[in-house]
Amino acid sequence: MPSLRSDTPMLERVTTASSLSSSTPPLSNSSNGSASKPRLHVDDDELCARAEAVARALDFRGLAGSNESSCRWILNKSHGTFTTYARRLAAMTGLEEKARPTQQVLAAGEIRCHLEEVVHVLNTTTDFDHNAVMSGLYRKDFIYGSVVHVVPSNAIGDDPKLVELLQEEESTMTTRVAVKTGAFVHSKLFSRNEQWCFLERAQHIRARPDPTENSEQNKLNSFTLTLSSLDEGELEAGKVNGHSRVKMLHGMDAGYLVEQLPGSRYVRVIFFGQFNGGLDKPGLAKSSQMRARLVRLADGATRLPEIVRRRRFGAQTMADHAAFSAKNSHCTCCTKSLHLLTRKHRCHLCGHFVCDRCWSVQKMENQDTRRVTPVRMCSRCMEFVENGDYSAVKPSALGKIQVMRDPMDQPPPNKTLARLLQKELRSSSGARKNSVRTVIQYLVDQEAQDQQERQARSIRLSSDSADEEYLDVLDGELNLRQVPLFKCVLANATKRNYPITMPKTAANGSVPDAPIPLNEKERLAAIARSRIMDLEDASELDMLCSLAASQLDCSMSIVTVVTADQMTVLGSNKEDLRRVTLPREHSFCQHAVMTSKPLLVPHPEADIRFQNINGRTAFDVRFYCGFPIVDENKTVIGSLCCMDQKTHEMTQSQYSAMKKLAAAAELVVRSKN
């Protein structure tokens, strides 16, 4: 039976070490500490030149062909889809001394994922991300490391000929150069621990596909990462200064080549490393240590699929087992009867019971707790997790979904709303102008909490008021109360409080069953009482959708109602979306009505709840948020939603604006009926 024990090192173990190194005061040039020493004694131009030279010297595509009998690759081991090889090139005789032979290692394999997923793993720029990835690749063999310096992007000069060639092919390239360190547990018994100071160069080439050419002929998207040793004397920070405890790794170059296979969901990964030999010197790792470390670096490359997978689980919203009980009497995967004495376990994702043969223990990475934790997954949920699109999911998105604090330079939300309404009022006419005027009245009236406040208003709007009066109100009396950040609550921010019933397979666009809230009867009765489905002319709702889309910088916004079997769009900023209906199980709002809190889904293409629904796939939706529309009894009868083809963060001001617009939509519904 699988075990819930995990030998993966906790990320918090290395976080403490990295934070200590980051918070250490810089060394000073003088005794009084008036001036601090630089973290690095090499300027950015020199770093870029060295990194470029190493990248040019690594010929990944020529490695397989260089397999002559005198230097044939020797199979080392296989791990999943990866295989590692090693070889030792013949020693060269110099004029003064006989050099040691060059040791080379190679690891190659394929991962079923998007190229961007591997890029997010390997292309790190912070101490925490660097330590998290190194701990995942090398496990207990890795102690801690630091990102000493990242060269500013404007200081990196790419090869002009390559840039010109990529522009002709309508491709884009980004390059990053950084200096990092890593400390490892000794690779030889009774030897000291090892430290590597290295220069890293990452280059990501995104090729735009040509629809006129065969997919096999299109240029590949690729990512190249090269690592080369630096003299530890060139660094002042991020390293162990006690040479009696560590040996320095030296003369070692390594690199990754990652390519998206055309017409496939797989990427090809090649890792290559070599130690150039040399005589043993005090303070430096011996040749035997270097060869052993090189082999372990290649072994670490075979663990890339594990890191990719654990981040996929971190992108999901797990079920809160304490919030509901599993009631299924048969295994949801194989239909085995689950009697009282039958050994069964609950899946951490769907929340249902499964039999002893239909689950496995996986590892999940979480940025909030900064650790890797074991989770139990049923086979159906596993298939859906593997089916998602994680190309846009960054490591920072693995954890609690939350509203962000406003940037310092962001204008007040009431000013943004006022400008939009003023523009609409001046440019519109006829029925649309009447809708704008009505929306302004609703928004202003929300701020008048009692009769005295209403009477204190300098201007009272009515249908007979002139446009100038509406414009004056927008200039001074449209006050948007900012919701405190701690009150910007979201539904299912950490865990989900209801189960999900998964289909048999993720193929053919299959979707989970629609969840049913506990107050479904009361909710449907409230919809019937409100007569919201009878709305014919809801131009005010269309206007509110336009304002919501502008506030969140989204392409689509809709007002929806979810009935027993379907979702209906009552208003939208897009004319072709109005009065559109979808089966309930194919809509986003089936989950929005499960709670009275706003629902924010930053990556629905990765979420098992939404990845296959028609409401997402029809427009390639990659961001969704829905704010509830409630009746007088606070029962959810609809939702004000925003969607877009790219992901977003929601700020405190945007949350406040959406809450106000949803409240205005409630007033529109009540006034219409």
XYZ file of C-alpha atoms in Angstrom, residues 5-651:
647
model
C 5.689 9.515 4.166
C 7.699 11.855 1.936
C 11.475 11.966 1.731
C 11.405 15.223 -0.202
C 13.158 17.930 1.851
C 10.932 20.667 3.156
C 11.378 23.990 1.375
C 11.305 25.782 4.696
C 14.630 24.134 5.583
C 16.414 26.037 2.850
C 14.269 29.149 3.163
C 15.699 29.872 6.601
C 19.229 29.510 5.334
C 18.647 31.674 2.283
C 16.883 34.374 4.276
C 19.793 34.478 6.705
C 22.250 34.914 3.861
C 20.079 37.582 2.273
C 19.724 39.550 5.510
C 23.430 39.524 6.392
C 24.800 43.087 6.417
C 27.234 43.736 3.575
C 30.933 43.804 4.326
C 32.534 47.230 4.364
C 35.672 48.578 2.726
C 36.662 50.593 5.786
C 36.779 49.922 9.471
C 33.946 52.302 10.226
C 31.617 50.594 7.759
C 30.866 53.811 5.869
C 31.087 52.106 2.471
C 29.931 48.593 1.650
C 31.837 46.133 -0.459
C 30.298 45.021 -3.748
C 28.681 41.602 -3.846
C 30.719 40.817 -6.949
C 34.124 41.874 -8.281
C 33.239 41.347 -11.961
C 31.280 43.918 -13.948
C 28.174 43.065 -15.952
C 29.864 43.323 -19.344
C 32.490 40.778 -18.345
C 29.839 38.438 -16.936
C 27.838 38.597 -20.164
C 30.952 37.978 -22.264
C 31.929 34.913 -20.214
C 28.399 33.521 -20.284
C 28.164 34.022 -24.046
C 31.480 32.204 -24.587
C 30.340 29.184 -22.570
C 26.982 29.083 -24.365
C 28.690 29.100 -27.756
C 31.015 26.264 -26.745
C 28.176 23.934 -25.724
C 26.915 22.058 -28.782
C 23.935 20.105 -27.440
C 22.817 18.784 -30.812
C 26.282 17.440 -31.578
C 26.530 15.388 -28.404
C 24.713 12.324 -29.707
C 26.735 12.302 -32.901
C 30.062 12.450 -31.074
C 29.965 8.780 -30.151
C 33.112 7.416 -31.714
C 34.600 4.191 -30.406
C 37.332 6.102 -28.568
C 34.852 8.232 -26.605
C 31.605 6.291 -26.616
C 28.837 7.204 -24.196
C 28.383 4.513 -21.530
C 24.900 3.922 -20.167
C 24.761 4.800 -16.491
C 21.135 4.362 -15.345
C 17.520 4.929 -16.339
C 14.934 6.801 -14.290
C 11.440 6.952 -15.756
C 11.670 8.512 -19.211
C 15.220 9.769 -18.557
C 18.513 8.022 -19.175
C 21.954 9.129 -17.993
C 25.285 8.452 -19.684
C 28.930 9.132 -18.877
C 32.241 9.047 -20.693
C 35.842 10.083 -20.162
C 37.745 11.688 -22.993
C 41.381 10.763 -23.561
C 43.947 12.853 -21.687
C 45.916 15.464 -23.603
C 49.663 15.909 -23.102
C 50.878 19.481 -22.666
C 54.357 20.970 -22.698
C 54.593 21.352 -18.935
C 52.306 18.730 -17.448
C 49.972 15.918 -18.301
C 46.363 17.028 -17.920
C 43.733 14.840 -16.333
C 41.118 13.309 -18.646
C 37.889 15.239 -19.210
C 34.821 13.695 -17.585
C 31.458 14.227 -19.310
C 27.906 13.285 -18.343
C 24.683 13.359 -20.322
C 21.031 13.021 -19.311
C 18.225 12.937 -21.860
C 14.511 12.361 -21.677
C 11.039 13.670 -22.431
C 8.406 15.242 -20.183
C 4.713 15.525 -20.987
C 4.325 19.231 -20.301
C 4.570 22.657 -21.871
C 7.968 24.264 -22.394
C 7.002 27.166 -20.116
C 6.563 24.771 -17.184
C 10.213 23.739 -17.367
C 11.261 27.367 -17.882
C 9.465 28.363 -14.672
C 11.376 25.615 -12.853
C 14.872 26.331 -14.156
C 14.765 30.106 -14.680
C 14.924 31.366 -11.073
C 15.836 34.872 -9.897
C 15.178 34.793 -6.127
C 16.821 32.937 -3.255
C 13.607 31.141 -2.353
C 12.889 29.875 -5.876
C 16.548 28.929 -6.372
C 16.648 26.901 -3.155
C 13.269 25.302 -3.848
C 14.344 24.038 -7.268
C 17.787 22.889 -6.132
C 16.214 21.015 -3.203
C 13.839 19.306 -5.610
C 16.581 18.319 -8.033
C 19.208 17.183 -5.518
C 17.078 16.480 -2.425
C 19.082 15.960 0.779
C 22.302 16.297 -1.196
C 21.695 20.064 -1.421
C 22.227 22.338 1.605
C 21.451 25.883 0.463
C 22.368 28.476 -2.124
C 21.986 32.126 -3.067
C 21.242 34.322 -6.056
C 24.153 36.737 -5.676
C 23.491 38.971 -8.664
C 21.160 39.250 -11.648
C 22.401 41.321 -14.578
C 19.816 43.963 -15.602
C 18.142 43.050 -18.877
C 19.180 46.317 -20.533
C 22.839 45.467 -19.884
C 22.714 42.163 -21.788
C 23.839 42.464 -25.390
C 22.513 39.614 -27.519
C 24.254 38.502 -30.680
C 23.133 41.033 -33.362
C 23.162 38.392 -36.112
C 20.990 36.024 -34.071
C 18.587 38.828 -33.151
C 18.284 39.833 -36.808
C 17.660 36.219 -37.848
C 14.959 35.777 -35.205
C 13.265 39.006 -36.287
C 13.135 37.730 -39.857
C 11.465 34.551 -38.579
C 9.118 36.606 -36.350
C 10.531 34.965 -33.233
C 11.388 36.553 -29.885
C 14.312 35.930 -27.559
C 14.913 36.811 -23.923
C 18.261 36.355 -22.193
C 19.144 36.502 -18.497
C 22.570 36.318 -16.841
C 22.995 35.705 -13.107
C 25.590 34.674 -10.542
C 24.535 31.981 -8.065
C 25.987 29.685 -5.445
C 25.130 26.260 -4.116
C 26.420 24.188 -1.202
C 26.231 20.391 -1.364
C 26.753 17.532 1.053
C 30.096 15.811 0.411
C 29.955 13.286 -2.418
C 32.820 11.204 -1.010
C 32.970 9.601 2.422
C 35.089 11.518 4.974
C 35.498 14.442 2.580
C 34.317 18.001 3.150
C 31.108 19.503 1.887
C 31.255 21.175 -1.496
C 30.452 24.659 -2.731
C 29.886 25.811 -6.298
C 30.002 29.431 -7.388
C 28.716 29.594 -10.930
C 27.658 31.910 -13.718
C 24.259 31.160 -15.233
C 22.896 32.203 -18.614
C 19.268 31.536 -19.564
C 17.973 32.103 -23.085
C 14.353 31.567 -24.107
C 13.429 31.589 -27.799
C 9.740 31.761 -28.684
C 9.065 30.928 -32.313
C 5.812 32.056 -33.871
C 4.246 29.222 -35.859
C 3.735 29.755 -39.572
C 0.243 28.539 -40.546
C 1.373 28.082 -44.160
C 4.017 25.519 -43.198
C 3.753 22.002 -41.902
C 3.915 21.834 -38.111
C 6.912 19.534 -38.379
C 8.825 22.249 -40.253
C 8.061 25.102 -37.860
C 10.969 26.327 -35.767
C 11.029 24.875 -32.258
C 10.420 26.843 -29.087
C 13.502 26.301 -26.969
C 15.123 27.192 -23.665
C 18.840 26.964 -22.982
C 20.475 27.221 -19.558
C 24.272 27.185 -19.255
C 26.263 26.994 -16.011
C 29.991 27.671 -15.665
C 32.278 27.785 -12.643
C 33.415 31.087 -11.142
C 36.410 31.698 -8.906
C 35.046 32.106 -5.388
C 37.405 35.063 -4.905
C 35.282 37.020 -7.363
C 32.292 36.831 -4.991
C 31.816 38.622 -1.680
C 28.316 37.391 -0.843
C 26.275 34.207 -0.892
C 29.157 31.855 -0.146
C 30.675 29.937 2.756
C 33.793 31.749 3.899
C 35.103 28.942 6.091
C 37.312 26.986 3.686
C 38.041 24.425 6.372
C 34.454 23.176 5.979
C 33.961 23.199 2.208
C 35.849 22.361 -0.944
C 35.279 24.528 -3.999
C 33.905 22.924 -7.157
C 35.897 24.186 -10.122
C 36.504 23.737 -13.833
C 32.955 22.502 -14.364
C 30.540 23.539 -17.120
C 26.967 22.312 -17.529
C 23.779 23.172 -19.338
C 20.190 22.314 -20.205
C 18.536 22.341 -23.609
C 14.733 22.121 -23.514
C 12.703 21.975 -26.737
C 8.980 21.699 -27.356
C 8.419 18.810 -29.730
C 6.328 19.998 -32.711
C 2.747 18.786 -32.779
C 3.138 17.224 -29.349
C 2.553 17.966 -25.669
C 6.038 16.709 -24.841
C 9.313 18.541 -24.361
C 12.744 17.068 -24.939
C 15.287 17.755 -22.176
C 19.041 17.325 -22.573
C 21.470 17.945 -19.712
C 25.196 17.987 -20.383
C 28.055 18.542 -17.972
C 31.804 18.235 -18.058
C 34.807 18.590 -15.776
C 37.931 19.652 -17.580
C 40.382 17.871 -15.300
C 43.465 19.481 -13.835
C 45.808 18.908 -10.941
C 44.550 18.825 -7.361
C 45.111 22.101 -5.490
C 44.536 23.135 -1.862
C 41.019 24.389 -1.191
C 39.634 22.869 -4.393
C 37.692 19.640 -4.714
C 39.728 16.678 -5.886
C 39.174 15.194 -9.314
C 37.377 12.201 -7.817
C 34.980 14.554 -6.000
C 34.382 16.530 -9.175
C 33.540 13.407 -11.158
C 31.163 12.210 -8.448
C 29.467 15.621 -8.270
C 29.089 15.712 -12.040
C 27.254 12.378 -11.982
C 24.931 13.662 -9.253
C 24.146 16.769 -11.276
C 23.062 14.522 -14.143
C 20.956 12.435 -11.760
C 19.258 15.625 -10.597
C 18.116 16.401 -14.128
C 16.080 13.181 -14.118
C 13.935 14.620 -11.293
C 12.620 17.497 -13.384
C 9.319 15.647 -14.079
C 8.725 15.338 -10.322
C 9.056 19.094 -9.794
C 6.772 19.828 -12.744
C 4.155 17.436 -11.370
C 4.222 18.685 -7.792
C 3.688 22.248 -9.034
C 0.650 21.101 -10.987
C -0.908 19.859 -7.769
C -0.034 23.165 -6.130
C -2.114 24.944 -8.777
C -5.265 23.056 -7.733
C -7.760 23.938 -4.997
C -7.853 20.965 -2.658
C -10.980 19.745 -0.886
C -11.504 20.647 2.761
C -12.314 17.274 4.314
C -13.462 18.953 7.523
C -16.112 20.999 5.684
C -18.100 18.060 4.300
C -18.278 14.296 4.577
C -17.832 11.790 1.771
C -21.062 9.861 1.191
C -20.267 7.669 -1.814
C -20.792 3.950 -1.171
C -18.761 2.822 -4.198
C -15.271 3.711 -5.377
C -15.535 6.610 -7.828
C -12.805 5.081 -10.000
C -13.531 1.329 -10.228
C -17.074 1.202 -8.697
C -15.959 -1.280 -6.027
C -18.442 -1.477 -3.179
C -17.137 0.299 -0.086
C -18.575 -1.524 2.913
C -18.111 -0.417 6.471
C -14.998 -2.568 6.930
C -13.567 -1.959 3.452
C -10.233 -0.167 3.424
C -10.857 3.182 1.780
C -9.362 6.661 1.700
C -10.504 10.118 0.654
C -8.951 11.852 -2.319
C -7.492 15.236 -1.360
C -8.720 16.797 -4.615
C -12.238 15.539 -5.337
C -13.048 14.703 -1.696
C -14.674 11.304 -2.388
C -13.839 7.861 -1.012
C -11.764 5.557 -3.233
C -10.734 1.959 -2.725
C -7.270 0.858 -1.700
C -6.127 0.259 -5.302
C -7.289 3.489 -6.935
C -5.145 6.085 -5.187
C -1.522 7.081 -5.005
C 0.564 9.480 -2.951
C 1.836 12.529 -4.818
C 3.828 15.568 -3.720
C 2.400 19.083 -3.786
C 4.400 22.316 -3.708
C 2.871 25.244 -1.849
C 4.363 28.726 -1.782
C 2.381 29.825 1.293
C 3.644 27.119 3.621
C 6.955 26.957 1.728
C 7.099 23.209 1.813
C 6.389 20.103 -0.215
C 3.594 18.026 1.296
C 2.235 14.573 0.405
C -1.320 14.403 -0.938
C -3.523 11.443 -1.806
C -4.903 11.424 -5.365
C -7.432 9.134 -7.014
C -6.724 7.952 -10.552
C -9.496 10.091 -12.082
C -8.202 13.294 -10.534
C -4.683 12.351 -11.632
C -5.804 12.217 -15.258
C -7.443 15.638 -15.066
C -4.414 17.179 -13.365
C -2.178 15.881 -16.152
C -4.641 17.219 -18.745
C -4.427 20.887 -17.668
C -2.514 23.731 -19.302
C 0.082 25.120 -16.885
C 2.113 27.219 -19.311
C 1.136 30.503 -17.599
C 1.194 29.255 -13.986
C 4.149 30.840 -12.223
C 5.561 29.530 -8.918
C 4.086 32.517 -7.052
C 0.584 31.282 -8.007
C 0.987 28.022 -6.071
C -0.901 28.664 -2.892
C -3.599 30.855 -1.423
C -5.600 32.973 -3.863
C -5.736 36.495 -2.485
C -6.433 40.118 -3.318
C -3.300 42.234 -3.724
C -2.576 45.599 -2.158
C -2.960 48.582 -4.490
C 0.184 49.873 -6.221
C 1.334 53.268 -5.010
C 0.739 54.952 -8.374
C -2.743 53.516 -8.966
C -5.477 56.203 -9.233
C -8.472 55.968 -6.854
C -11.171 53.629 -8.217
C -13.887 56.276 -7.911
C -11.922 58.562 -10.233
C -11.584 55.782 -12.800
C -15.298 54.992 -12.628
C -16.201 58.672 -12.846
C -14.074 59.198 -15.966
C -15.625 56.185 -17.686
C -19.167 57.312 -16.881
C -18.475 60.894 -17.955
C -17.123 59.662 -21.262
C -20.148 57.423 -21.828
C -22.589 60.170 -20.876
C -21.055 62.651 -23.299
C -20.775 60.220 -26.222
C -24.038 58.259 -25.916
C -27.565 59.124 -26.940
C -31.099 57.753 -26.757
C -31.658 54.570 -24.791
C -27.968 54.092 -24.012
C -27.767 57.565 -22.448
C -30.776 56.750 -20.284
C -28.997 53.584 -19.141
C -25.896 55.580 -18.234
C -27.962 58.061 -16.230
C -29.729 55.221 -14.395
C -26.436 53.530 -13.518
C -25.063 56.815 -12.158
C -28.137 57.182 -9.940
C -27.712 53.659 -8.560
C -24.006 54.122 -7.879
C -24.523 57.448 -6.116
C -27.518 56.230 -4.109
C -25.458 53.363 -2.673
C -23.340 55.866 -0.781
C -26.368 57.504 0.889
C -26.862 55.162 3.808
C -29.666 57.036 5.560
C -32.239 59.723 4.914
C -30.143 62.486 6.455
C -27.246 61.693 4.159
C -29.567 61.718 1.160
C -30.920 65.130 2.182
C -27.415 66.482 2.741
C -26.457 65.822 -0.856
C -26.009 69.086 -2.731
C -27.537 67.615 -5.879
C -30.388 65.098 -6.030
C -30.557 63.248 -9.320
C -33.783 62.338 -11.072
C -34.900 61.462 -14.563
C -35.466 65.195 -15.205
C -31.952 66.243 -14.180
C -29.757 67.716 -16.887
C -26.588 66.028 -18.081
C -24.550 68.784 -16.440
C -25.965 67.793 -13.061
C -24.917 64.183 -13.624
C -21.434 65.340 -14.623
C -21.175 67.508 -11.511
C -22.159 64.564 -9.316
C -19.495 62.409 -10.930
C -16.930 65.116 -10.244
C -17.632 65.332 -6.542
C -20.131 62.900 -5.079
C -19.237 59.485 -6.510
C -17.438 58.130 -3.483
C -16.252 54.537 -3.620
C -15.655 53.162 -0.143
C -12.457 51.139 -0.123
C -12.891 47.648 1.295
C -10.130 46.979 3.871
C -7.653 44.447 2.599
C -8.405 41.958 5.382
C -12.078 42.059 4.383
C -11.377 41.289 0.720
C -12.439 37.685 1.193
C -12.648 35.139 -1.618
C -14.406 31.812 -1.989
C -12.204 28.707 -1.906
C -9.085 30.820 -1.410
C -7.214 27.977 0.285
C -9.526 24.947 0.125
C -12.836 23.993 -1.442
C -15.761 23.252 0.884
C -17.680 20.904 -1.433
C -16.851 17.706 -3.382
C -16.425 17.302 -7.130
C -17.730 14.295 -9.040
C -15.283 13.603 -11.857
C -16.191 11.877 -15.155
C -14.561 8.612 -16.162
C -11.984 10.300 -18.386
C -10.682 13.751 -19.273
C -10.788 12.897 -22.979
C -13.375 14.263 -25.423
C -13.983 17.375 -23.334
C -15.622 15.565 -20.437
C -16.443 17.790 -17.462
C -17.272 17.170 -13.789
C -20.878 17.143 -12.647
C -22.274 20.496 -11.552
C -22.062 20.882 -7.766
C -25.308 21.629 -5.943
C -25.337 24.136 -3.044
C -27.071 23.187 0.187
C -29.650 25.964 -0.259
C -30.487 25.060 -3.867
C -34.253 24.997 -3.285
C -34.223 28.394 -1.588
C -31.967 29.791 -4.307
C -34.243 28.645 -7.152
C -37.263 30.000 -5.281
C -35.515 33.365 -4.884
C -34.798 33.460 -8.633
C -38.460 32.789 -9.348
C -39.585 35.517 -6.930
C -37.206 38.084 -8.391
C -38.479 37.376 -11.938
C -34.933 38.041 -13.074
C -35.341 35.598 -15.962
C -38.127 37.804 -17.364
C -35.804 40.737 -17.992
C -36.016 41.690 -21.658
C -34.336 45.084 -21.807
C -31.386 45.179 -19.423
C -29.198 47.841 -20.994
C -28.187 49.009 -17.500
C -26.664 45.581 -16.917
C -24.767 45.927 -20.185
C -23.403 49.261 -18.966
C -22.337 47.742 -15.644
C -20.547 44.978 -17.555
C -18.676 47.582 -19.598
C -17.586 49.328 -16.396
C -16.516 46.032 -14.806
C -14.482 45.022 -17.858
C -12.732 48.396 -17.830
C -12.001 48.233 -14.105
C -10.372 44.795 -14.370
C -8.884 45.347 -17.835
C -10.745 42.296 -19.140
C -12.133 41.657 -22.601
C -15.454 40.161 -21.452
C -17.925 40.798 -18.681
C -21.341 39.198 -18.166
C -24.257 39.147 -15.740
C -25.533 35.588 -15.367
C -28.231 33.552 -13.685
C -27.780 29.836 -12.938
C -31.028 27.880 -12.865
C -31.514 24.162 -12.257
C -30.107 23.037 -15.609
C -28.497 25.976 -17.359
C -26.758 29.329 -17.115
C -28.231 32.359 -18.902
C -26.415 35.597 -19.762
C -28.661 38.585 -18.984
C -26.192 41.346 -19.811
C -22.735 41.744 -21.324
C -20.325 44.267 -22.774
C -20.282 41.996 -25.863
C -23.508 42.080 -27.846
C -23.133 38.539 -29.189
C -23.007 37.128 -25.634
C -26.360 38.526 -24.496
C -29.082 35.913 -23.868
C -26.594 33.106 -24.494
C -27.322 29.917 -22.547
C -24.989 27.117 -21.499
C -25.549 23.814 -19.720
C -24.937 24.375 -16.040
C -21.996 21.966 -15.895
C -20.244 23.901 -18.711
C -20.373 27.290 -16.974
C -18.039 29.065 -14.565
C -20.951 30.312 -12.491
C -21.952 26.802 -11.379
C -19.185 27.240 -8.791
C -19.860 30.937 -8.144
C -23.329 30.130 -6.742
C -21.866 27.677 -4.216
C -21.081 30.566 -1.871
C -21.940 34.211 -1.280
C -18.261 35.191 -1.493
C -16.607 36.364 -4.731
C -14.907 33.628 -6.751
C -11.485 34.324 -8.284
C -9.873 31.796 -10.641
C -6.519 33.096 -11.959
C -5.775 29.983 -14.065
C -8.973 28.153 -15.122
C -7.081 26.379 -17.920
C -5.145 24.483 -15.230
C -8.006 23.970 -12.760
C -9.665 20.548 -13.027
C -13.063 22.203 -12.463
C -12.875 24.444 -15.524
C -10.272 23.155 -18.000
C -12.797 21.439 -20.304
C -15.996 23.475 -19.868
C -17.408 25.169 -22.972
C -17.546 28.490 -21.158
C -13.747 28.437 -21.031
C -12.695 26.654 -24.214
C -14.958 28.683 -26.533
C -12.996 31.875 -25.793
C -9.746 30.429 -24.390
C -10.526 32.032 -21.032
C -7.502 32.220 -18.718
C -8.924 34.457 -16.005
C -12.294 34.524 -14.273
C -13.796 36.381 -11.363
C -17.434 36.439 -10.288
C -19.146 38.632 -7.684
C -22.525 37.487 -6.350
C -25.789 39.318 -7.019
C -28.134 38.730 -4.076
C -31.758 39.469 -3.248
C -33.174 41.157 -0.141
C -32.571 37.965 1.888
C -28.916 37.725 0.795
C -29.652 34.681 -1.365
C -27.460 34.463 -4.464
C -29.582 34.872 -7.608
C -26.888 35.859 -10.130
C -23.281 36.861 -10.722
C -21.354 39.773 -12.212
C -18.377 38.154 -13.929
C -15.238 39.217 -15.784
C -13.157 36.989 -18.078
C -10.044 37.439 -20.154
C -7.589 35.548 -22.366
C -4.701 36.352 -20.025
C -4.370 36.011 -16.289
C -4.605 38.945 -13.879
C -4.080 39.858 -10.272
C -6.988 41.512 -8.475
C -6.150 44.591 -6.413
